[in-house]
Short mmCIF file of N, CA and C in Angstrom, two decimals:
data_model
loop_
_atom_site.label_atom_id
_atom_site.label_comp_id
_atom_site.label_asym_id
_atom_site.label_seq_id
_atom_site.Cartn_x
_atom_site.Cartn_y
_atom_site.Cartn_z
N UNK A 1 0.81 -1.25 -0.62
CA UNK A 1 -0.14 -0.08 -0.09
C UNK A 1 1.05 1.28 0.06
N UNK A 2 0.54 1.67 -1.35
CA UNK A 2 1.24 3.62 -0.52
C UNK A 2 0.81 4.00 -0.31
N UNK A 3 1.64 4.89 0.33
CA UNK A 3 0.90 6.01 1.37
C UNK A 3 0.88 7.44 0.35
N UNK A 4 -0.24 8.27 0.53
CA UNK A 4 -0.06 9.31 -0.28
C UNK A 4 0.85 10.53 0.80
N UNK A 5 1.25 11.58 0.65
CA UNK A 5 2.13 12.96 0.89
C UNK A 5 1.68 12.88 2.96
N UNK A 6 -0.05 13.44 2.35
CA UNK A 6 -0.76 13.55 3.65
C UNK A 6 -0.46 12.54 4.53
N UNK A 7 -0.33 11.81 4.47
CA UNK A 7 -0.53 10.06 5.14
C UNK A 7 0.53 9.90 5.62
N UNK A 8 2.08 11.08 5.48
CA UNK A 8 4.01 10.26 5.32
C UNK A 8 3.43 11.41 6.52
N UNK A 9 3.38 12.14 6.21
CA UNK A 9 3.64 13.77 7.18
C UNK A 9 2.87 13.30 8.81
N UNK A 10 1.80 12.76 8.73
CA UNK A 10 0.34 12.49 9.48
C UNK A 10 1.97 11.59 10.58
N UNK A 11 2.01 10.39 9.76
CA UNK A 11 2.88 8.82 9.96
C UNK A 11 3.89 9.75 11.65
N UNK A 12 4.81 10.50 9.99
CA UNK A 12 5.92 10.59 10.95
C UNK A 12 5.35 11.97 11.64
N UNK A 13 4.58 13.00 12.40
CA UNK A 13 5.35 13.79 13.17
C UNK A 13 3.84 12.86 14.25
N UNK A 14 4.14 11.96 14.58
CA UNK A 14 3.45 11.11 15.78
C UNK A 14 4.60 10.12 16.22
N UNK A 15 5.67 9.82 16.09
CA UNK A 15 6.57 9.68 16.26
C UNK A 15 7.62 10.32 16.07
N UNK A 16 8.02 11.32 16.99
CA UNK A 16 8.83 12.16 17.08
C UNK A 16 9.32 12.05 18.11
N UNK A 17 10.92 11.53 18.03
CA UNK A 17 12.12 11.07 18.82
C UNK A 17 12.61 12.23 19.64
N UNK A 18 12.51 12.14 20.96
CA UNK A 18 13.32 13.14 22.50
C UNK A 18 14.44 14.44 21.97
N UNK A 19 14.98 13.85 21.24
CA UNK A 19 15.68 14.90 20.12
C UNK A 19 15.28 15.79 19.13
N UNK A 20 13.59 15.38 18.89
CA UNK A 20 13.18 16.64 17.56
C UNK A 20 12.27 17.10 18.27
N UNK A 21 12.61 16.19 19.75
CA UNK A 21 10.60 17.22 20.86
C UNK A 21 11.22 18.71 21.03
N UNK A 22 12.93 18.10 21.39
CA UNK A 22 13.82 19.26 22.19
C UNK A 22 13.58 20.69 21.28
N UNK A 23 13.87 20.09 19.68
CA UNK A 23 13.76 21.19 18.91
C UNK A 23 12.58 21.29 18.33
N UNK A 24 11.65 21.10 19.14
CA UNK A 24 10.20 21.50 18.53
C UNK A 24 9.75 21.58 16.59
N UNK A 25 10.10 19.71 17.01
CA UNK A 25 10.26 19.96 14.62
C UNK A 25 8.43 18.60 14.57
N UNK A 26 8.61 19.51 13.27
CA UNK A 26 7.43 19.53 13.12
C UNK A 26 7.56 19.02 11.45
N UNK A 27 6.79 18.15 10.68
CA UNK A 27 6.45 17.90 9.79
C UNK A 27 5.96 18.85 9.15
N UNK A 28 6.25 19.07 8.09
CA UNK A 28 4.81 20.54 8.05
C UNK A 28 4.21 19.60 5.94
N UNK A 29 5.78 19.21 5.38
CA UNK A 29 5.27 18.33 3.64
C UNK A 29 5.74 17.92 3.87
N UNK A 30 5.85 16.65 2.61
CA UNK A 30 6.83 16.30 1.72
C UNK A 30 6.60 16.22 0.32
N UNK A 31 7.31 15.71 -0.80
CA UNK A 31 7.17 15.36 -2.05
C UNK A 31 7.96 14.21 -2.22
N UNK A 32 6.78 12.92 -2.58
CA UNK A 32 7.86 12.32 -2.40
C UNK A 32 8.83 11.97 -3.73
N UNK A 33 7.58 12.45 -5.14
CA UNK A 33 8.62 12.49 -6.20
C UNK A 33 9.83 13.07 -6.35
N UNK A 34 9.92 14.48 -6.05
CA UNK A 34 11.29 15.29 -6.02
C UNK A 34 12.55 15.16 -4.66
N UNK A 35 11.62 14.58 -3.35
CA UNK A 35 12.08 14.08 -1.92
C UNK A 35 11.67 15.72 -1.18
N UNK A 36 11.16 16.58 -1.72
CA UNK A 36 11.17 18.12 -0.61
C UNK A 36 10.58 17.82 0.41
N UNK A 37 10.93 18.00 1.47
CA UNK A 37 10.48 18.14 2.69
C UNK A 37 10.15 19.67 3.29
N UNK A 38 9.33 20.03 3.79
CA UNK A 38 9.25 21.54 4.63
C UNK A 38 9.16 20.54 6.60
N UNK A 39 10.03 21.41 7.63
CA UNK A 39 9.87 21.06 8.19
C UNK A 39 10.37 22.32 8.67
N UNK A 40 9.56 22.32 10.49
CA UNK A 40 9.30 23.66 10.98
C UNK A 40 10.37 23.19 12.74
N UNK A 41 10.79 24.57 12.75
CA UNK A 41 12.05 24.23 14.01
C UNK A 41 10.57 24.75 15.41
N UNK A 42 10.81 24.47 16.38
CA UNK A 42 10.57 25.62 17.71
C UNK A 42 11.17 25.07 18.16
N UNK A 43 12.65 25.81 19.05
CA UNK A 43 13.38 24.55 20.25
C UNK A 43 13.24 25.06 21.58
N UNK A 44 13.67 24.89 21.92
CA UNK A 44 12.69 24.90 23.65
C UNK A 44 14.31 26.29 24.14
N UNK A 45 13.81 27.31 25.22
CA UNK A 45 14.91 28.41 25.18
C UNK A 45 15.79 27.64 25.51
N UNK A 46 16.68 26.73 26.25
CA UNK A 46 17.67 25.33 26.41
C UNK A 46 18.82 25.80 25.73
N UNK A 47 18.43 25.51 24.16
CA UNK A 47 19.49 25.52 22.90
C UNK A 47 19.72 27.17 22.09
N UNK A 48 19.08 28.04 23.37
CA UNK A 48 19.67 29.07 23.18
C UNK A 48 21.05 29.20 23.78
N UNK A 49 22.11 30.49 22.97
CA UNK A 49 23.67 29.93 24.18
C UNK A 49 23.05 32.18 24.57
N UNK A 50 24.49 32.68 25.37
CA UNK A 50 23.79 33.63 26.63
C UNK A 50 23.21 34.44 26.14
N UNK A 51 23.85 35.49 24.68
CA UNK A 51 23.02 35.77 23.50
C UNK A 51 21.49 35.98 23.22
N UNK A 52 21.36 35.27 23.32
CA UNK A 52 19.55 34.80 23.33
C UNK A 52 19.11 33.94 21.69
N UNK A 53 20.99 33.81 20.95
CA UNK A 53 20.31 32.86 19.90
C UNK A 53 20.36 31.61 20.03
N UNK A 54 19.92 30.85 18.56
CA UNK A 54 19.71 29.42 18.49
C UNK A 54 21.51 29.22 18.30
N UNK A 55 21.52 28.11 19.44
CA UNK A 55 23.39 28.09 19.26
C UNK A 55 23.75 26.77 18.01
N UNK A 56 25.32 27.40 17.24
CA UNK A 56 25.48 26.21 15.52
C UNK A 56 24.71 25.06 15.71
N UNK A 57 25.09 24.34 16.92
CA UNK A 57 25.08 22.59 16.65
C UNK A 57 23.76 22.17 17.01
N UNK A 58 22.28 22.97 17.61
CA UNK A 58 21.48 22.57 17.86
C UNK A 58 20.69 23.20 16.19
N UNK A 59 21.40 24.27 15.33
CA UNK A 59 20.40 24.20 14.39
C UNK A 59 21.42 23.86 12.70
N UNK A 60 22.72 22.55 13.37
CA UNK A 60 22.97 21.98 12.65
C UNK A 60 22.26 20.80 12.66
N UNK A 61 21.39 20.90 13.78
CA UNK A 61 21.00 19.28 13.95
C UNK A 61 19.77 19.52 13.54
N UNK A 62 19.26 20.69 13.56
CA UNK A 62 17.69 20.83 12.65
C UNK A 62 18.42 20.62 11.20
N UNK A 63 18.89 21.03 10.56
CA UNK A 63 19.06 20.59 9.17
C UNK A 63 19.11 19.11 9.17
N UNK A 64 19.90 18.19 9.54
CA UNK A 64 20.26 17.00 9.72
C UNK A 64 18.84 16.49 9.46
N UNK A 65 17.82 16.42 10.76
CA UNK A 65 17.03 16.47 10.66
C UNK A 65 16.12 16.44 8.76
N UNK A 66 15.85 17.38 8.54
CA UNK A 66 15.39 17.89 7.51
C UNK A 66 15.94 16.94 6.19
N UNK A 67 17.11 16.63 6.14
CA UNK A 67 17.77 16.29 5.29
C UNK A 67 17.87 14.65 4.78
N UNK A 68 17.61 14.31 6.53
CA UNK A 68 17.11 13.14 6.61
C UNK A 68 15.54 12.58 6.36
N UNK A 69 14.61 13.53 6.69
CA UNK A 69 13.55 13.46 6.17
C UNK A 69 13.60 13.16 4.39
N UNK A 70 14.28 14.18 4.32
CA UNK A 70 14.29 14.08 2.88
C UNK A 70 15.19 12.41 1.87
N UNK A 71 15.89 12.43 2.56
CA UNK A 71 16.23 11.26 1.66
C UNK A 71 15.58 10.10 2.30
N UNK A 72 14.30 10.28 3.57
CA UNK A 72 14.10 9.02 3.21
C UNK A 72 12.75 8.50 3.40
N UNK A 73 12.50 9.51 2.40
CA UNK A 73 10.58 10.15 1.42
C UNK A 73 10.59 9.90 -0.36
N UNK A 74 12.23 10.13 -0.44
CA UNK A 74 12.42 10.04 -1.69
C UNK A 74 12.66 8.42 -1.65
N UNK A 75 13.56 7.98 -1.68
CA UNK A 75 14.40 7.04 -1.07
C UNK A 75 13.33 6.04 -1.06
N UNK A 76 11.82 6.43 -0.53
CA UNK A 76 10.60 5.31 -0.65
C UNK A 76 11.08 4.72 0.30
N UNK A 77 11.55 4.60 1.44
CA UNK A 77 11.93 4.43 2.40
C UNK A 77 12.67 3.08 3.48
N UNK A 78 12.99 3.73 1.67
CA UNK A 78 14.43 2.19 1.52
C UNK A 78 15.52 2.28 2.51
N UNK A 79 16.07 3.64 2.40
CA UNK A 79 17.16 4.36 3.07
C UNK A 79 16.69 5.61 4.33
N UNK A 80 18.09 4.68 4.86
CA UNK A 80 17.93 5.27 6.63
C UNK A 80 19.34 5.52 6.62
N UNK A 81 18.76 7.08 7.23
CA UNK A 81 19.75 7.87 7.46
C UNK A 81 20.08 8.05 8.54
N UNK A 82 21.64 7.41 9.91
CA UNK A 82 21.93 7.14 10.49
C UNK A 82 21.32 8.17 11.49
#
């Protein structure tokens, strides 16, 4: 059974790992044909540095999660990015 883009978004938003919850991750949309994904992040205040900006390591983690979604979706869930 092939899932629609909307069904993929719904299923993946139901299974959010603790690290993604810390970053306030929400998958907004996917396009299985192109591999494009839209992800929103709303990290907790503890992700900020003393000047109030999100610390760079957390930004990289956000990019890593978005790229992993793209690989999963584009590969038809045959590839997993550890």
